[in-house]
Amino acid sequence: MSETYYEFGTAGERWDRAQLFFGAKEYGTAVRILRGLVAEHPDQTAQRLLLARAYYHSAQLSRAETELRAILERDPVEHYARLMLGRTLERLGRPEEAAPHLRMAAAMAGETVS
């Protein structure tokens, strides 16, 4: 499939398109669009977070982990990225590494941490 369609339009149009594909559970297509957007605007948390979610839902867990760690490096209190990193690490079979991230995400959400 040609990349031309995915590269067409403004960043805002591509962002809208990526959200539509993500919403339709077309995670691979969303990834194709979002990779370009993240490359152009690496400091935009929303785009990188949606890319991480698309990777997660398409079972590209190592790539999801990489994106989530990049978000948390810039913004350590990004609650949803912290939660997703914990869940990603669990799916990768690394529950000990996941536990502190999940506890921190729960604390940030005001949940009781045990």
mmCIF file of N, CA and C in Angstrom:
data_model
loop_
_atom_site.group_PDB
_atom_site.id
_atom_site.type_symbol
_atom_site.label_atom_id
_atom_site.label_comp_id
_atom_site.label_asym_id
_atom_site.label_seq_id
_atom_site.Cartn_x
_atom_site.Cartn_y
_atom_site.Cartn_z
ATOM 1 N N MET A 1 0.845 -1.171 0.000
ATOM 2 C CA MET A 1 0.000 0.000 0.000
ATOM 3 C C MET A 1 0.891 1.234 0.000
ATOM 4 N N SER A 2 0.564 2.211 -0.777
ATOM 5 C CA SER A 2 1.342 3.427 -0.893
ATOM 6 C C SER A 2 1.250 4.263 0.378
ATOM 7 N N GLU A 3 2.367 4.868 0.736
ATOM 8 C CA GLU A 3 2.391 5.757 1.896
ATOM 9 C C GLU A 3 1.782 7.113 1.545
ATOM 10 N N THR A 4 1.603 7.410 0.271
ATOM 11 C CA THR A 4 1.166 8.725 -0.160
ATOM 12 C C THR A 4 -0.126 9.155 0.527
ATOM 13 N N TYR A 5 -1.114 8.310 0.584
ATOM 14 C CA TYR A 5 -2.395 8.662 1.209
ATOM 15 C C TYR A 5 -2.192 9.069 2.662
ATOM 16 N N TYR A 6 -1.355 8.358 3.371
ATOM 17 C CA TYR A 6 -1.162 8.613 4.788
ATOM 18 C C TYR A 6 -0.371 9.892 5.039
ATOM 19 N N GLU A 7 0.433 10.276 4.086
ATOM 20 C CA GLU A 7 1.250 11.480 4.219
ATOM 21 C C GLU A 7 0.524 12.718 3.716
ATOM 22 N N PHE A 8 -0.618 12.553 3.103
ATOM 23 C CA PHE A 8 -1.338 13.664 2.488
ATOM 24 C C PHE A 8 -2.025 14.517 3.541
ATOM 25 N N GLY A 9 -1.985 15.811 3.333
ATOM 26 C CA GLY A 9 -2.738 16.736 4.172
ATOM 27 C C GLY A 9 -1.893 17.366 5.268
ATOM 28 N N THR A 10 -2.550 18.256 5.977
ATOM 29 C CA THR A 10 -1.888 18.948 7.075
ATOM 30 C C THR A 10 -1.727 18.000 8.258
ATOM 31 N N ALA A 11 -0.947 18.422 9.211
ATOM 32 C CA ALA A 11 -0.774 17.624 10.429
ATOM 33 C C ALA A 11 -2.131 17.421 11.114
ATOM 34 N N GLY A 12 -2.954 18.443 11.118
ATOM 35 C CA GLY A 12 -4.278 18.329 11.733
ATOM 36 C C GLY A 12 -5.173 17.329 11.013
ATOM 37 N N GLU A 13 -5.121 17.336 9.698
ATOM 38 C CA GLU A 13 -5.912 16.376 8.925
ATOM 39 C C GLU A 13 -5.421 14.943 9.158
ATOM 40 N N ARG A 14 -4.111 14.778 9.209
ATOM 41 C CA ARG A 14 -3.564 13.444 9.462
ATOM 42 C C ARG A 14 -3.879 12.975 10.875
ATOM 43 N N TRP A 15 -3.870 13.894 11.845
ATOM 44 C CA TRP A 15 -4.240 13.558 13.217
ATOM 45 C C TRP A 15 -5.699 13.078 13.266
ATOM 46 N N ASP A 16 -6.569 13.813 12.609
ATOM 47 C CA ASP A 16 -7.982 13.402 12.552
ATOM 48 C C ASP A 16 -8.122 12.030 11.902
ATOM 49 N N ARG A 17 -7.398 11.810 10.818
ATOM 50 C CA ARG A 17 -7.448 10.534 10.109
ATOM 51 C C ARG A 17 -6.940 9.403 11.007
ATOM 52 N N ALA A 18 -5.857 9.649 11.723
ATOM 53 C CA ALA A 18 -5.302 8.627 12.624
ATOM 54 C C ALA A 18 -6.316 8.262 13.707
ATOM 55 N N GLN A 19 -6.993 9.254 14.252
ATOM 56 C CA GLN A 19 -8.004 8.988 15.281
ATOM 57 C C GLN A 19 -9.171 8.175 14.724
ATOM 58 N N LEU A 20 -9.552 8.467 13.494
ATOM 59 C CA LEU A 20 -10.627 7.697 12.865
ATOM 60 C C LEU A 20 -10.233 6.232 12.692
ATOM 61 N N PHE A 21 -9.029 6.003 12.202
ATOM 62 C CA PHE A 21 -8.574 4.620 12.024
ATOM 63 C C PHE A 21 -8.436 3.914 13.369
ATOM 64 N N PHE A 22 -7.930 4.618 14.372
ATOM 65 C CA PHE A 22 -7.816 4.019 15.706
ATOM 66 C C PHE A 22 -9.204 3.655 16.233
ATOM 67 N N GLY A 23 -10.133 4.571 16.098
ATOM 68 C CA GLY A 23 -11.505 4.324 16.546
ATOM 69 C C GLY A 23 -12.159 3.157 15.832
ATOM 70 N N ALA A 24 -11.763 2.927 14.589
ATOM 71 C CA ALA A 24 -12.289 1.805 13.803
ATOM 72 C C ALA A 24 -11.505 0.517 14.061
ATOM 73 N N LYS A 25 -10.599 0.563 15.003
ATOM 74 C CA LYS A 25 -9.750 -0.583 15.369
ATOM 75 C C LYS A 25 -8.838 -1.019 14.231
ATOM 76 N N GLU A 26 -8.487 -0.090 13.375
ATOM 77 C CA GLU A 26 -7.524 -0.308 12.297
ATOM 78 C C GLU A 26 -6.173 0.202 12.799
ATOM 79 N N TYR A 27 -5.636 -0.519 13.795
ATOM 80 C CA TYR A 27 -4.461 -0.043 14.512
ATOM 81 C C TYR A 27 -3.223 0.047 13.635
ATOM 82 N N GLY A 28 -3.037 -0.877 12.724
ATOM 83 C CA GLY A 28 -1.884 -0.831 11.837
ATOM 84 C C GLY A 28 -1.880 0.415 10.966
ATOM 85 N N THR A 29 -3.037 0.785 10.472
ATOM 86 C CA THR A 29 -3.144 1.990 9.648
ATOM 87 C C THR A 29 -2.923 3.229 10.504
ATOM 88 N N ALA A 30 -3.484 3.233 11.696
ATOM 89 C CA ALA A 30 -3.260 4.358 12.604
ATOM 90 C C ALA A 30 -1.773 4.524 12.888
ATOM 91 N N VAL A 31 -1.072 3.416 13.096
ATOM 92 C CA VAL A 31 0.377 3.458 13.346
ATOM 93 C C VAL A 31 1.091 4.116 12.172
ATOM 94 N N ARG A 32 0.733 3.749 10.972
ATOM 95 C CA ARG A 32 1.396 4.299 9.781
ATOM 96 C C ARG A 32 1.264 5.811 9.731
ATOM 97 N N ILE A 33 0.106 6.317 10.083
ATOM 98 C CA ILE A 33 -0.114 7.767 10.071
ATOM 99 C C ILE A 33 0.614 8.421 11.244
ATOM 100 N N LEU A 34 0.479 7.827 12.409
ATOM 101 C CA LEU A 34 1.023 8.438 13.622
ATOM 102 C C LEU A 34 2.549 8.463 13.651
ATOM 103 N N ARG A 35 3.191 7.467 13.067
ATOM 104 C CA ARG A 35 4.663 7.478 13.043
ATOM 105 C C ARG A 35 5.184 8.746 12.384
ATOM 106 N N GLY A 36 4.560 9.126 11.289
ATOM 107 C CA GLY A 36 4.977 10.355 10.605
ATOM 108 C C GLY A 36 4.719 11.594 11.443
ATOM 109 N N LEU A 37 3.571 11.641 12.084
ATOM 110 C CA LEU A 37 3.246 12.789 12.922
ATOM 111 C C LEU A 37 4.203 12.910 14.104
ATOM 112 N N VAL A 38 4.515 11.789 14.728
ATOM 113 C CA VAL A 38 5.436 11.810 15.873
ATOM 114 C C VAL A 38 6.837 12.219 15.423
ATOM 115 N N ALA A 39 7.246 11.761 14.246
ATOM 116 C CA ALA A 39 8.560 12.153 13.726
ATOM 117 C C ALA A 39 8.623 13.666 13.487
ATOM 118 N N GLU A 40 7.522 14.242 13.017
ATOM 119 C CA GLU A 40 7.469 15.677 12.750
ATOM 120 C C GLU A 40 7.355 16.499 14.030
ATOM 121 N N HIS A 41 6.619 15.975 15.009
ATOM 122 C CA HIS A 41 6.325 16.711 16.244
ATOM 123 C C HIS A 41 6.584 15.807 17.449
ATOM 124 N N PRO A 42 7.849 15.495 17.731
ATOM 125 C CA PRO A 42 8.154 14.508 18.779
ATOM 126 C C PRO A 42 7.746 14.921 20.190
ATOM 127 N N ASP A 43 7.512 16.193 20.420
ATOM 128 C CA ASP A 43 7.153 16.650 21.759
ATOM 129 C C ASP A 43 5.649 16.671 22.015
ATOM 130 N N GLN A 44 4.852 16.283 21.042
ATOM 131 C CA GLN A 44 3.399 16.285 21.202
ATOM 132 C C GLN A 44 2.966 14.989 21.895
ATOM 133 N N THR A 45 2.559 15.118 23.117
ATOM 134 C CA THR A 45 2.210 13.948 23.921
ATOM 135 C C THR A 45 1.015 13.195 23.364
ATOM 136 N N ALA A 46 -0.018 13.881 22.929
ATOM 137 C CA ALA A 46 -1.237 13.205 22.473
ATOM 138 C C ALA A 46 -0.956 12.274 21.297
ATOM 139 N N GLN A 47 -0.182 12.729 20.344
ATOM 140 C CA GLN A 47 0.127 11.910 19.174
ATOM 141 C C GLN A 47 0.964 10.699 19.562
ATOM 142 N N ARG A 48 1.957 10.918 20.411
ATOM 143 C CA ARG A 48 2.824 9.817 20.842
ATOM 144 C C ARG A 48 2.042 8.823 21.691
ATOM 145 N N LEU A 49 1.133 9.314 22.521
ATOM 146 C CA LEU A 49 0.326 8.424 23.352
ATOM 147 C C LEU A 49 -0.620 7.582 22.496
ATOM 148 N N LEU A 50 -1.231 8.185 21.483
ATOM 149 C CA LEU A 50 -2.099 7.403 20.598
ATOM 150 C C LEU A 50 -1.280 6.386 19.807
ATOM 151 N N LEU A 51 -0.061 6.752 19.421
ATOM 152 C CA LEU A 51 0.817 5.801 18.741
ATOM 153 C C LEU A 51 1.124 4.627 19.669
ATOM 154 N N ALA A 52 1.436 4.906 20.924
ATOM 155 C CA ALA A 52 1.705 3.836 21.890
ATOM 156 C C ALA A 52 0.484 2.942 22.060
ATOM 157 N N ARG A 53 -0.695 3.537 22.116
ATOM 158 C CA ARG A 53 -1.924 2.749 22.247
ATOM 159 C C ARG A 53 -2.157 1.873 21.020
ATOM 160 N N ALA A 54 -1.895 2.425 19.838
ATOM 161 C CA ALA A 54 -2.054 1.642 18.607
ATOM 162 C C ALA A 54 -1.066 0.483 18.576
ATOM 163 N N TYR A 55 0.159 0.731 19.006
ATOM 164 C CA TYR A 55 1.138 -0.351 19.103
ATOM 165 C C TYR A 55 0.648 -1.415 20.097
ATOM 166 N N TYR A 56 0.170 -0.974 21.237
ATOM 167 C CA TYR A 56 -0.310 -1.896 22.274
ATOM 168 C C TYR A 56 -1.429 -2.786 21.736
ATOM 169 N N HIS A 57 -2.410 -2.158 21.095
ATOM 170 C CA HIS A 57 -3.560 -2.918 20.599
ATOM 171 C C HIS A 57 -3.221 -3.806 19.400
ATOM 172 N N SER A 58 -2.122 -3.514 18.727
ATOM 173 C CA SER A 58 -1.706 -4.364 17.609
ATOM 174 C C SER A 58 -0.587 -5.316 18.036
ATOM 175 N N ALA A 59 -0.425 -5.470 19.352
ATOM 176 C CA ALA A 59 0.539 -6.407 19.954
ATOM 177 C C ALA A 59 1.980 -6.117 19.565
ATOM 178 N N GLN A 60 2.290 -4.865 19.313
ATOM 179 C CA GLN A 60 3.673 -4.435 19.086
ATOM 180 C C GLN A 60 4.168 -3.835 20.405
ATOM 181 N N LEU A 61 4.290 -4.711 21.397
ATOM 182 C CA LEU A 61 4.474 -4.269 22.774
ATOM 183 C C LEU A 61 5.815 -3.593 23.026
ATOM 184 N N SER A 62 6.872 -4.049 22.410
ATOM 185 C CA SER A 62 8.172 -3.399 22.604
ATOM 186 C C SER A 62 8.152 -1.975 22.064
ATOM 187 N N ARG A 63 7.487 -1.786 20.960
ATOM 188 C CA ARG A 63 7.369 -0.433 20.390
ATOM 189 C C ARG A 63 6.492 0.442 21.285
ATOM 190 N N ALA A 64 5.427 -0.135 21.833
ATOM 191 C CA ALA A 64 4.587 0.612 22.771
ATOM 192 C C ALA A 64 5.412 1.041 23.975
ATOM 193 N N GLU A 65 6.208 0.122 24.500
ATOM 194 C CA GLU A 65 7.060 0.440 25.650
ATOM 195 C C GLU A 65 7.998 1.593 25.329
ATOM 196 N N THR A 66 8.616 1.580 24.163
ATOM 197 C CA THR A 66 9.536 2.635 23.768
ATOM 198 C C THR A 66 8.846 3.991 23.741
ATOM 199 N N GLU A 67 7.660 4.048 23.151
ATOM 200 C CA GLU A 67 6.930 5.315 23.072
ATOM 201 C C GLU A 67 6.503 5.794 24.457
ATOM 202 N N LEU A 68 6.036 4.874 25.289
ATOM 203 C CA LEU A 68 5.583 5.247 26.630
ATOM 204 C C LEU A 68 6.741 5.748 27.475
ATOM 205 N N ARG A 69 7.888 5.125 27.362
ATOM 206 C CA ARG A 69 9.066 5.594 28.107
ATOM 207 C C ARG A 69 9.500 6.977 27.624
ATOM 208 N N ALA A 70 9.378 7.245 26.330
ATOM 209 C CA ALA A 70 9.718 8.571 25.798
ATOM 210 C C ALA A 70 8.783 9.633 26.376
ATOM 211 N N ILE A 71 7.508 9.306 26.491
ATOM 212 C CA ILE A 71 6.551 10.247 27.082
ATOM 213 C C ILE A 71 6.909 10.507 28.539
ATOM 214 N N LEU A 72 7.156 9.443 29.285
ATOM 215 C CA LEU A 72 7.418 9.579 30.713
ATOM 216 C C LEU A 72 8.764 10.232 31.000
ATOM 217 N N GLU A 73 9.681 10.134 30.076
ATOM 218 C CA GLU A 73 10.959 10.825 30.246
ATOM 219 C C GLU A 73 10.736 12.331 30.260
ATOM 220 N N ARG A 74 9.850 12.819 29.406
ATOM 221 C CA ARG A 74 9.534 14.242 29.339
ATOM 222 C C ARG A 74 8.528 14.664 30.404
ATOM 223 N N ASP A 75 7.599 13.774 30.729
ATOM 224 C CA ASP A 75 6.519 14.121 31.656
ATOM 225 C C ASP A 75 6.255 12.943 32.595
ATOM 226 N N PRO A 76 7.026 12.840 33.672
ATOM 227 C CA PRO A 76 6.914 11.675 34.565
ATOM 228 C C PRO A 76 5.568 11.525 35.261
ATOM 229 N N VAL A 77 4.746 12.573 35.255
ATOM 230 C CA VAL A 77 3.447 12.481 35.921
ATOM 231 C C VAL A 77 2.297 12.308 34.924
ATOM 232 N N GLU A 78 2.609 11.901 33.707
ATOM 233 C CA GLU A 78 1.570 11.597 32.714
ATOM 234 C C GLU A 78 0.906 10.287 33.147
ATOM 235 N N HIS A 79 -0.225 10.416 33.805
ATOM 236 C CA HIS A 79 -0.910 9.292 34.456
ATOM 237 C C HIS A 79 -1.211 8.146 33.503
ATOM 238 N N TYR A 80 -1.831 8.448 32.370
ATOM 239 C CA TYR A 80 -2.249 7.380 31.460
ATOM 240 C C TYR A 80 -1.047 6.650 30.858
ATOM 241 N N ALA A 81 0.012 7.391 30.545
ATOM 242 C CA ALA A 81 1.225 6.741 30.019
ATOM 243 C C ALA A 81 1.823 5.813 31.072
ATOM 244 N N ARG A 82 1.774 6.236 32.327
ATOM 245 C CA ARG A 82 2.286 5.406 33.424
ATOM 246 C C ARG A 82 1.471 4.119 33.528
ATOM 247 N N LEU A 83 0.154 4.238 33.476
ATOM 248 C CA LEU A 83 -0.729 3.068 33.538
ATOM 249 C C LEU A 83 -0.483 2.137 32.355
ATOM 250 N N MET A 84 -0.409 2.718 31.161
ATOM 251 C CA MET A 84 -0.179 1.906 29.963
ATOM 252 C C MET A 84 1.169 1.208 29.994
ATOM 253 N N LEU A 85 2.191 1.886 30.516
ATOM 254 C CA LEU A 85 3.502 1.249 30.603
ATOM 255 C C LEU A 85 3.414 0.040 31.529
ATOM 256 N N GLY A 86 2.737 0.186 32.660
ATOM 257 C CA GLY A 86 2.564 -0.953 33.561
ATOM 258 C C GLY A 86 1.847 -2.110 32.887
ATOM 259 N N ARG A 87 0.784 -1.809 32.181
ATOM 260 C CA ARG A 87 0.029 -2.866 31.489
ATOM 261 C C ARG A 87 0.848 -3.501 30.363
ATOM 262 N N THR A 88 1.613 -2.682 29.663
ATOM 263 C CA THR A 88 2.463 -3.197 28.585
ATOM 264 C C THR A 88 3.519 -4.140 29.147
ATOM 265 N N LEU A 89 4.133 -3.733 30.240
ATOM 266 C CA LEU A 89 5.144 -4.582 30.862
ATOM 267 C C LEU A 89 4.540 -5.886 31.368
ATOM 268 N N GLU A 90 3.322 -5.824 31.885
ATOM 269 C CA GLU A 90 2.638 -7.064 32.285
ATOM 270 C C GLU A 90 2.465 -7.990 31.092
ATOM 271 N N ARG A 91 1.993 -7.447 29.974
ATOM 272 C CA ARG A 91 1.791 -8.268 28.774
ATOM 273 C C ARG A 91 3.100 -8.816 28.232
ATOM 274 N N LEU A 92 4.186 -8.116 28.498
ATOM 275 C CA LEU A 92 5.502 -8.587 28.069
ATOM 276 C C LEU A 92 6.069 -9.625 29.030
ATOM 277 N N GLY A 93 5.310 -9.952 30.079
ATOM 278 C CA GLY A 93 5.756 -10.956 31.035
ATOM 279 C C GLY A 93 6.757 -10.429 32.049
ATOM 280 N N ARG A 94 6.678 -9.144 32.357
ATOM 281 C CA ARG A 94 7.596 -8.511 33.300
ATOM 282 C C ARG A 94 6.818 -7.873 34.452
ATOM 283 N N PRO A 95 6.083 -8.694 35.224
ATOM 284 C CA PRO A 95 5.199 -8.140 36.257
ATOM 285 C C PRO A 95 5.929 -7.384 37.367
ATOM 286 N N GLU A 96 7.142 -7.795 37.712
ATOM 287 C CA GLU A 96 7.882 -7.091 38.765
ATOM 288 C C GLU A 96 8.226 -5.672 38.330
ATOM 289 N N GLU A 97 8.564 -5.524 37.063
ATOM 290 C CA GLU A 97 8.880 -4.197 36.528
ATOM 291 C C GLU A 97 7.608 -3.365 36.356
ATOM 292 N N ALA A 98 6.491 -4.024 36.095
ATOM 293 C CA ALA A 98 5.221 -3.335 35.900
ATOM 294 C C ALA A 98 4.648 -2.787 37.207
ATOM 295 N N ALA A 99 4.834 -3.510 38.293
ATOM 296 C CA ALA A 99 4.172 -3.183 39.562
ATOM 297 C C ALA A 99 4.376 -1.741 40.024
ATOM 298 N N PRO A 100 5.603 -1.204 40.048
ATOM 299 C CA PRO A 100 5.741 0.173 40.518
ATOM 300 C C PRO A 100 5.013 1.193 39.640
ATOM 301 N N HIS A 101 4.974 0.941 38.336
ATOM 302 C CA HIS A 101 4.271 1.858 37.428
ATOM 303 C C HIS A 101 2.765 1.812 37.688
ATOM 304 N N LEU A 102 2.244 0.620 37.915
ATOM 305 C CA LEU A 102 0.813 0.484 38.189
ATOM 306 C C LEU A 102 0.449 1.114 39.532
ATOM 307 N N ARG A 103 1.302 0.937 40.543
ATOM 308 C CA ARG A 103 1.056 1.567 41.847
ATOM 309 C C ARG A 103 1.077 3.090 41.730
ATOM 310 N N MET A 104 2.053 3.603 40.998
ATOM 311 C CA MET A 104 2.153 5.048 40.825
ATOM 312 C C MET A 104 0.951 5.597 40.068
ATOM 313 N N ALA A 105 0.514 4.890 39.026
ATOM 314 C CA ALA A 105 -0.655 5.328 38.269
ATOM 315 C C ALA A 105 -1.892 5.334 39.155
ATOM 316 N N ALA A 106 -2.037 4.322 40.002
ATOM 317 C CA ALA A 106 -3.178 4.273 40.920
ATOM 318 C C ALA A 106 -3.122 5.428 41.908
ATOM 319 N N ALA A 107 -1.950 5.720 42.432
ATOM 320 C CA ALA A 107 -1.801 6.825 43.369
ATOM 321 C C ALA A 107 -2.125 8.163 42.694
ATOM 322 N N MET A 108 -1.688 8.321 41.452
ATOM 323 C CA MET A 108 -1.974 9.556 40.720
ATOM 324 C C MET A 108 -3.462 9.742 40.477
ATOM 325 N N ALA A 109 -4.162 8.613 40.333
ATOM 326 C CA ALA A 109 -5.618 8.657 40.099
ATOM 327 C C ALA A 109 -6.393 8.788 41.394
ATOM 328 N N GLY A 110 -5.684 8.759 42.533
ATOM 329 C CA GLY A 110 -6.350 8.883 43.816
ATOM 330 C C GLY A 110 -6.927 7.586 44.332
ATOM 331 N N GLU A 111 -6.493 6.484 43.732
ATOM 332 C CA GLU A 111 -6.978 5.179 44.174
ATOM 333 C C GLU A 111 -6.152 4.719 45.369
ATOM 334 N N THR A 112 -6.726 3.862 46.160
ATOM 335 C CA THR A 112 -6.019 3.296 47.291
ATOM 336 C C THR A 112 -4.955 2.344 46.788
ATOM 337 N N VAL A 113 -3.747 2.551 47.239
ATOM 338 C CA VAL A 113 -2.619 1.717 46.811
ATOM 339 C C VAL A 113 -2.316 0.750 47.939
ATOM 340 N N SER A 114 -2.268 -0.545 47.587
ATOM 341 C CA SER A 114 -1.964 -1.540 48.629
ATOM 342 C C SER A 114 -0.566 -2.055 48.504
#
